[in-house]
Amino acid sequence: QKEVEQDPGPLSVPEGAIVSLNCTYSNSAFQYFMWYRQYSRKGPELLMYTYSSGNKEDGRFTAQVDKSSKYISLFIRDSQPSDSATYLCAMIASGTYKYIFGTGTRLKVLA
Amino acid sequence: DTGVSQNPRHKITKRGQNVTFRCDPISEHNRLYWYRQTLGQGPEFLTYFQNEAQLEKSRLLSDRFSAERPKGSFSTLEIQRTEQGDSAMYLCASSLGRVTGELFFGEGSRLTVL
């Protein structure tokens, strides 16, 4: 079993829809959680960075962490065709240095 | 601050040749990482530097791979005697490192081995 599991998709939604992207993990030591957006043939771009449980909002993006369920989510409101990309979750335990990534979910927002 | 810079962006080589990639991290970031990413997969950890010290090297890296970070600034990743299985995107990332912080990636160096 992988430490971080993420549905690879693809996920297709109409423009304006609310998108929910999720990751589950097995290592209870993870405390820092990140979401990255990666366009085709580009490097990952950091979208959200959260510590421990709770919610964090930035514009159309909301990150949620539920440590009790070992489950994290990224919500995208009013999705746009420019949001079409692969979304990667990543996490790391406090005091360590190795970031662990999910496989990424491919999202297509249809105009 | 121009972000993490990687060169070359794309390298095409023949099997058996050596290739070298360079990474310039964000200034003052003392942690530097190399990851490898293949199609449909997330980044896989290859190696990690704290300043100039290479603190971990993944067992994914055979002896043909070597990485350096002289003076704790830029880093190079060399692959000797390339094989077709080495074809991938090689990603460099850096973080500040005082606490467990955000990880910032470069645009990657894509290697194609013919």
PDB file of C-alpha atoms in Angstrom:
ATOM      1  CA  GLN A   1       0.000   0.000   0.000  1.00  0.00           C
ATOM      2  CA  LYS A   2       1.292   3.459  -0.945  1.00  0.00           C
ATOM      3  CA  GLU A   3       1.690   6.047   1.794  1.00  0.00           C
ATOM      4  CA  VAL A   4      -0.442   8.513  -0.174  1.00  0.00           C
ATOM      5  CA  GLU A   5      -3.348   7.487  -2.399  1.00  0.00           C
ATOM      6  CA  GLN A   6      -4.957   9.729  -4.994  1.00  0.00           C
ATOM      7  CA  ASP A   7      -7.519   8.899  -7.666  1.00  0.00           C
ATOM      8  CA  PRO A   8      -5.793   9.499 -11.031  1.00  0.00           C
ATOM      9  CA  GLY A   9      -9.007  10.538 -12.803  1.00  0.00           C
ATOM     10  CA  PRO A  10      -9.500  11.960 -15.334  1.00  0.00           C
ATOM     11  CA  LEU A  11     -12.224  14.081 -13.823  1.00  0.00           C
ATOM     12  CA  SER A  12     -14.308  16.102 -16.288  1.00  0.00           C
ATOM     13  CA  VAL A  13     -16.595  18.893 -15.086  1.00  0.00           C
ATOM     14  CA  PRO A  14     -18.473  21.761 -16.779  1.00  0.00           C
ATOM     15  CA  GLU A  15     -17.243  25.317 -16.373  1.00  0.00           C
ATOM     16  CA  GLY A  16     -18.514  26.891 -13.159  1.00  0.00           C
ATOM     17  CA  ALA A  17     -18.794  23.602 -11.267  1.00  0.00           C
ATOM     18  CA  ILE A  18     -17.385  23.003  -7.785  1.00  0.00           C
ATOM     19  CA  VAL A  19     -14.545  20.496  -7.962  1.00  0.00           C
ATOM     20  CA  SER A  20     -13.528  18.229  -5.109  1.00  0.00           C
ATOM     21  CA  LEU A  21     -10.105  16.560  -5.185  1.00  0.00           C
ATOM     22  CA  ASN A  22      -9.000  14.161  -2.472  1.00  0.00           C
ATOM     23  CA  CYS A  23      -6.085  12.225  -1.037  1.00  0.00           C
ATOM     24  CA  THR A  24      -5.863   9.636   1.695  1.00  0.00           C
ATOM     25  CA  TYR A  25      -2.736   8.715   3.589  1.00  0.00           C
ATOM     26  CA  SER A  26      -1.553   6.086   6.025  1.00  0.00           C
ATOM     27  CA  ASN A  27       1.232   7.799   8.001  1.00  0.00           C
ATOM     28  CA  SER A  28      -0.253   9.523  11.052  1.00  0.00           C
ATOM     29  CA  ALA A  29       2.992  11.506  11.481  1.00  0.00           C
ATOM     30  CA  PHE A  30       2.194  13.704   8.462  1.00  0.00           C
ATOM     31  CA  GLN A  31       1.435  17.220   9.667  1.00  0.00           C
ATOM     32  CA  TYR A  32       2.082  19.518   6.695  1.00  0.00           C
ATOM     33  CA  PHE A  33      -0.046  19.192   3.592  1.00  0.00           C
ATOM     34  CA  MET A  34       0.292  20.772   0.186  1.00  0.00           C
ATOM     35  CA  TRP A  35      -1.590  20.920  -3.078  1.00  0.00           C
ATOM     36  CA  TYR A  36       0.186  21.535  -6.364  1.00  0.00           C
ATOM     37  CA  ARG A  37      -1.137  22.272  -9.833  1.00  0.00           C
ATOM     38  CA  GLN A  38       0.849  20.908 -12.748  1.00  0.00           C
ATOM     39  CA  TYR A  39       0.217  21.823 -16.360  1.00  0.00           C
ATOM     40  CA  SER A  40       1.372  19.450 -19.080  1.00  0.00           C
ATOM     41  CA  ARG A  41       5.182  19.369 -19.405  1.00  0.00           C
ATOM     42  CA  LYS A  42       5.631  21.961 -16.646  1.00  0.00           C
ATOM     43  CA  GLY A  43       6.872  21.778 -13.069  1.00  0.00           C
ATOM     44  CA  PRO A  44       4.383  21.599 -10.163  1.00  0.00           C
ATOM     45  CA  GLU A  45       3.171  24.967  -8.869  1.00  0.00           C
ATOM     46  CA  LEU A  46       2.365  25.287  -5.160  1.00  0.00           C
ATOM     47  CA  LEU A  47      -1.308  26.203  -4.616  1.00  0.00           C
ATOM     48  CA  MET A  48      -2.010  25.611  -0.928  1.00  0.00           C
ATOM     49  CA  TYR A  49       0.050  24.824   2.164  1.00  0.00           C
ATOM     50  CA  THR A  50      -1.635  23.841   5.429  1.00  0.00           C
ATOM     51  CA  TYR A  51      -0.546  22.640   8.814  1.00  0.00           C
ATOM     52  CA  SER A  52      -2.444  20.000  10.803  1.00  0.00           C
ATOM     53  CA  SER A  53      -6.255  19.806  10.683  1.00  0.00           C
ATOM     54  CA  GLY A  54      -8.686  22.483   9.563  1.00  0.00           C
ATOM     55  CA  ASN A  55      -9.559  24.600   6.565  1.00  0.00           C
ATOM     56  CA  LYS A  56      -7.647  27.195   4.584  1.00  0.00           C
ATOM     57  CA  GLU A  57      -9.108  29.386   1.873  1.00  0.00           C
ATOM     58  CA  ASP A  58      -7.358  31.318  -0.890  1.00  0.00           C
ATOM     59  CA  GLY A  59      -9.584  32.843  -3.533  1.00  0.00           C
ATOM     60  CA  ARG A  60     -11.482  30.074  -5.322  1.00  0.00           C
ATOM     61  CA  PHE A  61      -9.460  27.371  -3.566  1.00  0.00           C
ATOM     62  CA  THR A  62     -10.173  25.771  -0.181  1.00  0.00           C
ATOM     63  CA  ALA A  63      -7.966  23.114   1.395  1.00  0.00           C
ATOM     64  CA  GLN A  64      -9.330  20.841   4.117  1.00  0.00           C
ATOM     65  CA  VAL A  65      -7.408  18.467   6.349  1.00  0.00           C
ATOM     66  CA  ASP A  66      -9.056  15.798   8.497  1.00  0.00           C
ATOM     67  CA  LYS A  67      -6.238  14.109  10.399  1.00  0.00           C
ATOM     68  CA  SER A  68      -8.590  11.806  12.281  1.00  0.00           C
ATOM     69  CA  SER A  69      -9.652  10.259   8.960  1.00  0.00           C
ATOM     70  CA  LYS A  70      -6.252  10.735   7.287  1.00  0.00           C
ATOM     71  CA  TYR A  71      -8.007  12.533   4.450  1.00  0.00           C
ATOM     72  CA  ILE A  72      -7.307  15.824   2.713  1.00  0.00           C
ATOM     73  CA  SER A  73      -9.337  17.703   0.125  1.00  0.00           C
ATOM     74  CA  LEU A  74      -8.987  20.587  -2.286  1.00  0.00           C
ATOM     75  CA  PHE A  75     -12.133  22.374  -3.422  1.00  0.00           C
ATOM     76  CA  ILE A  76     -12.179  24.616  -6.467  1.00  0.00           C
ATOM     77  CA  ARG A  77     -15.190  26.939  -6.773  1.00  0.00           C
ATOM     78  CA  ASP A  78     -16.418  28.402 -10.059  1.00  0.00           C
ATOM     79  CA  SER A  79     -14.027  26.179 -12.007  1.00  0.00           C
ATOM     80  CA  GLN A  80     -12.539  27.596 -15.215  1.00  0.00           C
ATOM     81  CA  PRO A  81     -11.085  25.911 -18.304  1.00  0.00           C
ATOM     82  CA  SER A  82      -7.708  27.321 -17.202  1.00  0.00           C
ATOM     83  CA  ASP A  83      -7.967  25.089 -14.104  1.00  0.00           C
ATOM     84  CA  SER A  84      -7.540  22.059 -16.371  1.00  0.00           C
ATOM     85  CA  ALA A  85      -4.355  20.452 -15.103  1.00  0.00           C
ATOM     86  CA  THR A  86      -3.084  17.652 -12.893  1.00  0.00           C
ATOM     87  CA  TYR A  87      -3.454  18.284  -9.166  1.00  0.00           C
ATOM     88  CA  LEU A  88      -0.924  16.685  -6.833  1.00  0.00           C
ATOM     89  CA  CYS A  89      -1.198  16.351  -3.088  1.00  0.00           C
ATOM     90  CA  ALA A  90       1.964  16.189  -0.990  1.00  0.00           C
ATOM     91  CA  MET A  91       2.664  15.788   2.690  1.00  0.00           C
ATOM     92  CA  ILE A  92       5.505  15.637   5.182  1.00  0.00           C
ATOM     93  CA  ALA A  93       6.015  14.844   8.836  1.00  0.00           C
ATOM     94  CA  SER A  94       7.263  17.562  11.172  1.00  0.00           C
ATOM     95  CA  GLY A  95      11.036  17.659  11.588  1.00  0.00           C
ATOM     96  CA  THR A  96      11.633  15.448   8.562  1.00  0.00           C
ATOM     97  CA  TYR A  97      12.686  16.390   5.060  1.00  0.00           C
ATOM     98  CA  LYS A  98      11.055  13.922   2.690  1.00  0.00           C
ATOM     99  CA  TYR A  99       7.908  15.164   0.970  1.00  0.00           C
ATOM    100  CA  ILE A 100       5.649  12.341  -0.242  1.00  0.00           C
ATOM    101  CA  PHE A 101       3.434  12.893  -3.284  1.00  0.00           C
ATOM    102  CA  GLY A 102       0.253  11.366  -4.579  1.00  0.00           C
ATOM    103  CA  THR A 103       0.049  10.215  -8.189  1.00  0.00           C
ATOM    104  CA  GLY A 104      -2.017  13.271  -9.174  1.00  0.00           C
ATOM    105  CA  THR A 105      -5.597  13.710 -10.409  1.00  0.00           C
ATOM    106  CA  ARG A 106      -6.093  14.926 -13.964  1.00  0.00           C
ATOM    107  CA  LEU A 107      -8.871  17.548 -14.140  1.00  0.00           C
ATOM    108  CA  LYS A 108     -10.602  18.798 -17.287  1.00  0.00           C
ATOM    109  CA  VAL A 109     -12.948  21.773 -17.053  1.00  0.00           C
ATOM    110  CA  LEU A 110     -15.117  21.949 -20.138  1.00  0.00           C
ATOM    111  CA  ALA A 111     -16.134  25.349 -21.551  1.00  0.00           C
TER     112      ALA A 111
ATOM    113  CA  ASP B   1      13.914  36.264  -6.687  1.00  0.00           C
ATOM    114  CA  THR B   2      13.262  34.384  -9.913  1.00  0.00           C
ATOM    115  CA  GLY B   3      12.285  31.017  -8.472  1.00  0.00           C
ATOM    116  CA  VAL B   4      13.940  27.656  -9.041  1.00  0.00           C
ATOM    117  CA  SER B   5      15.741  27.506 -12.368  1.00  0.00           C
ATOM    118  CA  GLN B   6      16.611  24.304 -14.254  1.00  0.00           C
ATOM    119  CA  ASN B   7      18.710  23.738 -17.360  1.00  0.00           C
ATOM    120  CA  PRO B   8      18.442  22.374 -19.936  1.00  0.00           C
ATOM    121  CA  ARG B   9      14.685  22.156 -20.207  1.00  0.00           C
ATOM    122  CA  HIS B  10      14.833  19.261 -22.617  1.00  0.00           C
ATOM    123  CA  LYS B  11      17.669  16.880 -23.443  1.00  0.00           C
ATOM    124  CA  ILE B  12      17.574  14.199 -26.122  1.00  0.00           C
ATOM    125  CA  THR B  13      20.433  11.737 -26.013  1.00  0.00           C
ATOM    126  CA  LYS B  14      21.423   8.336 -27.301  1.00  0.00           C
ATOM    127  CA  ARG B  15      21.598   5.329 -25.033  1.00  0.00           C
ATOM    128  CA  GLY B  16      25.004   5.096 -23.367  1.00  0.00           C
ATOM    129  CA  GLN B  17      25.739   8.820 -23.339  1.00  0.00           C
ATOM    130  CA  ASN B  18      26.203  10.895 -20.178  1.00  0.00           C
ATOM    131  CA  VAL B  19      23.928  13.815 -19.353  1.00  0.00           C
ATOM    132  CA  THR B  20      24.078  16.533 -16.713  1.00  0.00           C
ATOM    133  CA  PHE B  21      21.276  18.730 -15.403  1.00  0.00           C
ATOM    134  CA  ARG B  22      21.722  21.912 -13.428  1.00  0.00           C
ATOM    135  CA  CYS B  23      19.459  23.429 -10.788  1.00  0.00           C
ATOM    136  CA  ASP B  24      19.654  26.908  -9.266  1.00  0.00           C
ATOM    137  CA  PRO B  25      17.420  27.032  -6.175  1.00  0.00           C
ATOM    138  CA  ILE B  26      15.709  30.063  -4.688  1.00  0.00           C
ATOM    139  CA  SER B  27      18.402  32.113  -2.986  1.00  0.00           C
ATOM    140  CA  GLU B  28      18.719  31.484   0.764  1.00  0.00           C
ATOM    141  CA  HIS B  29      16.934  28.137   0.458  1.00  0.00           C
ATOM    142  CA  ASN B  30      19.262  25.685   2.126  1.00  0.00           C
ATOM    143  CA  ARG B  31      17.327  22.527   1.243  1.00  0.00           C
ATOM    144  CA  LEU B  32      17.472  21.217  -2.301  1.00  0.00           C
ATOM    145  CA  TYR B  33      15.751  18.152  -3.720  1.00  0.00           C
ATOM    146  CA  TRP B  34      15.811  16.149  -6.903  1.00  0.00           C
ATOM    147  CA  TYR B  35      12.693  14.243  -7.902  1.00  0.00           C
ATOM    148  CA  ARG B  36      11.891  12.134 -10.949  1.00  0.00           C
ATOM    149  CA  GLN B  37       8.470  12.045 -12.561  1.00  0.00           C
ATOM    150  CA  THR B  38       7.229   9.700 -15.259  1.00  0.00           C
ATOM    151  CA  LEU B  39       3.983  10.003 -17.211  1.00  0.00           C
ATOM    152  CA  GLY B  40       0.896   9.580 -15.038  1.00  0.00           C
ATOM    153  CA  GLN B  41       2.877   9.393 -11.805  1.00  0.00           C
ATOM    154  CA  GLY B  42       3.651  11.794  -9.007  1.00  0.00           C
ATOM    155  CA  PRO B  43       7.194  12.990  -8.300  1.00  0.00           C
ATOM    156  CA  GLU B  44       9.443  10.318  -6.760  1.00  0.00           C
ATOM    157  CA  PHE B  45      12.171  11.355  -4.337  1.00  0.00           C
ATOM    158  CA  LEU B  46      15.719  10.878  -5.608  1.00  0.00           C
ATOM    159  CA  THR B  47      18.011  12.799  -3.294  1.00  0.00           C
ATOM    160  CA  TYR B  48      18.193  15.659  -0.827  1.00  0.00           C
ATOM    161  CA  PHE B  49      20.791  18.254   0.186  1.00  0.00           C
ATOM    162  CA  GLN B  50      20.971  20.357   3.318  1.00  0.00           C
ATOM    163  CA  ASN B  51      23.383  23.075   2.238  1.00  0.00           C
ATOM    164  CA  GLU B  52      26.252  21.207   0.555  1.00  0.00           C
ATOM    165  CA  ALA B  53      25.677  17.910   2.374  1.00  0.00           C
ATOM    166  CA  GLN B  54      23.837  15.133   0.539  1.00  0.00           C
ATOM    167  CA  LEU B  55      21.823  13.594   3.366  1.00  0.00           C
ATOM    168  CA  GLU B  56      19.837  10.928   1.570  1.00  0.00           C
ATOM    169  CA  LYS B  57      19.907   9.130  -1.731  1.00  0.00           C
ATOM    170  CA  SER B  58      16.960   6.988  -2.763  1.00  0.00           C
ATOM    171  CA  ARG B  59      17.516   3.340  -3.591  1.00  0.00           C
ATOM    172  CA  LEU B  60      15.842   4.259  -6.921  1.00  0.00           C
ATOM    173  CA  LEU B  61      19.169   5.825  -7.858  1.00  0.00           C
ATOM    174  CA  SER B  62      21.634   3.386  -9.312  1.00  0.00           C
ATOM    175  CA  ASP B  63      25.375   3.986  -9.217  1.00  0.00           C
ATOM    176  CA  ARG B  64      25.032   5.668 -12.618  1.00  0.00           C
ATOM    177  CA  PHE B  65      23.399   8.658 -10.941  1.00  0.00           C
ATOM    178  CA  SER B  66      25.358  11.233  -8.997  1.00  0.00           C
ATOM    179  CA  ALA B  67      24.370  14.589  -7.585  1.00  0.00           C
ATOM    180  CA  GLU B  68      26.439  17.400  -6.154  1.00  0.00           C
ATOM    181  CA  ARG B  69      25.813  20.740  -4.547  1.00  0.00           C
ATOM    182  CA  PRO B  70      29.167  22.452  -4.192  1.00  0.00           C
ATOM    183  CA  LYS B  71      29.190  25.430  -1.816  1.00  0.00           C
ATOM    184  CA  GLY B  72      25.537  24.840  -1.015  1.00  0.00           C
ATOM    185  CA  SER B  73      24.252  26.858  -3.961  1.00  0.00           C
ATOM    186  CA  PHE B  74      23.434  25.307  -7.349  1.00  0.00           C
ATOM    187  CA  SER B  75      23.230  21.556  -7.828  1.00  0.00           C
ATOM    188  CA  THR B  76      23.992  19.173 -10.685  1.00  0.00           C
ATOM    189  CA  LEU B  77      22.524  15.761 -11.397  1.00  0.00           C
ATOM    190  CA  GLU B  78      24.605  13.556 -13.695  1.00  0.00           C
ATOM    191  CA  ILE B  79      23.428  10.351 -15.293  1.00  0.00           C
ATOM    192  CA  GLN B  80      26.143   8.174 -16.776  1.00  0.00           C
ATOM    193  CA  ARG B  81      25.617   5.543 -19.500  1.00  0.00           C
ATOM    194  CA  THR B  82      21.977   6.506 -19.957  1.00  0.00           C
ATOM    195  CA  GLU B  83      19.360   3.826 -20.540  1.00  0.00           C
ATOM    196  CA  GLN B  84      15.911   4.153 -22.114  1.00  0.00           C
ATOM    197  CA  GLY B  85      14.373   3.638 -18.680  1.00  0.00           C
ATOM    198  CA  ASP B  86      15.991   6.891 -17.552  1.00  0.00           C
ATOM    199  CA  SER B  87      13.610   8.853 -19.787  1.00  0.00           C
ATOM    200  CA  ALA B  88      11.593  11.042 -17.414  1.00  0.00           C
ATOM    201  CA  MET B  89      11.142  14.572 -16.119  1.00  0.00           C
ATOM    202  CA  TYR B  90      13.807  15.458 -13.562  1.00  0.00           C
ATOM    203  CA  LEU B  91      12.476  18.016 -11.121  1.00  0.00           C
ATOM    204  CA  CYS B  92      14.483  20.169  -8.763  1.00  0.00           C
ATOM    205  CA  ALA B  93      12.868  21.793  -5.743  1.00  0.00           C
ATOM    206  CA  SER B  94      14.023  23.903  -2.836  1.00  0.00           C
ATOM    207  CA  SER B  95      12.754  24.933   0.567  1.00  0.00           C
ATOM    208  CA  LEU B  96      13.887  27.310   3.270  1.00  0.00           C
ATOM    209  CA  GLY B  97      14.462  24.541   5.767  1.00  0.00           C
ATOM    210  CA  ARG B  98      14.289  26.416   9.065  1.00  0.00           C
ATOM    211  CA  VAL B  99      11.001  24.699   9.725  1.00  0.00           C
ATOM    212  CA  THR B 100       9.148  22.202   7.593  1.00  0.00           C
ATOM    213  CA  GLY B 101       8.240  24.632   4.869  1.00  0.00           C
ATOM    214  CA  GLU B 102       6.778  24.983   1.453  1.00  0.00           C
ATOM    215  CA  LEU B 103       8.539  23.160  -1.356  1.00  0.00           C
ATOM    216  CA  PHE B 104       9.005  25.105  -4.598  1.00  0.00           C
ATOM    217  CA  PHE B 105       9.717  23.377  -7.903  1.00  0.00           C
ATOM    218  CA  GLY B 106      11.480  24.394 -11.063  1.00  0.00           C
ATOM    219  CA  GLU B 107      10.054  23.774 -14.523  1.00  0.00           C
ATOM    220  CA  GLY B 108      11.910  20.488 -14.807  1.00  0.00           C
ATOM    221  CA  SER B 109      14.406  18.966 -17.213  1.00  0.00           C
ATOM    222  CA  ARG B 110      12.886  16.434 -19.575  1.00  0.00           C
ATOM    223  CA  LEU B 111      15.213  13.613 -20.618  1.00  0.00           C
ATOM    224  CA  THR B 112      14.546  11.484 -23.677  1.00  0.00           C
ATOM    225  CA  VAL B 113      16.917   8.560 -24.225  1.00  0.00           C
ATOM    226  CA  LEU B 114      16.750   7.085 -27.723  1.00  0.00           C
TER     227      LEU B 114
END
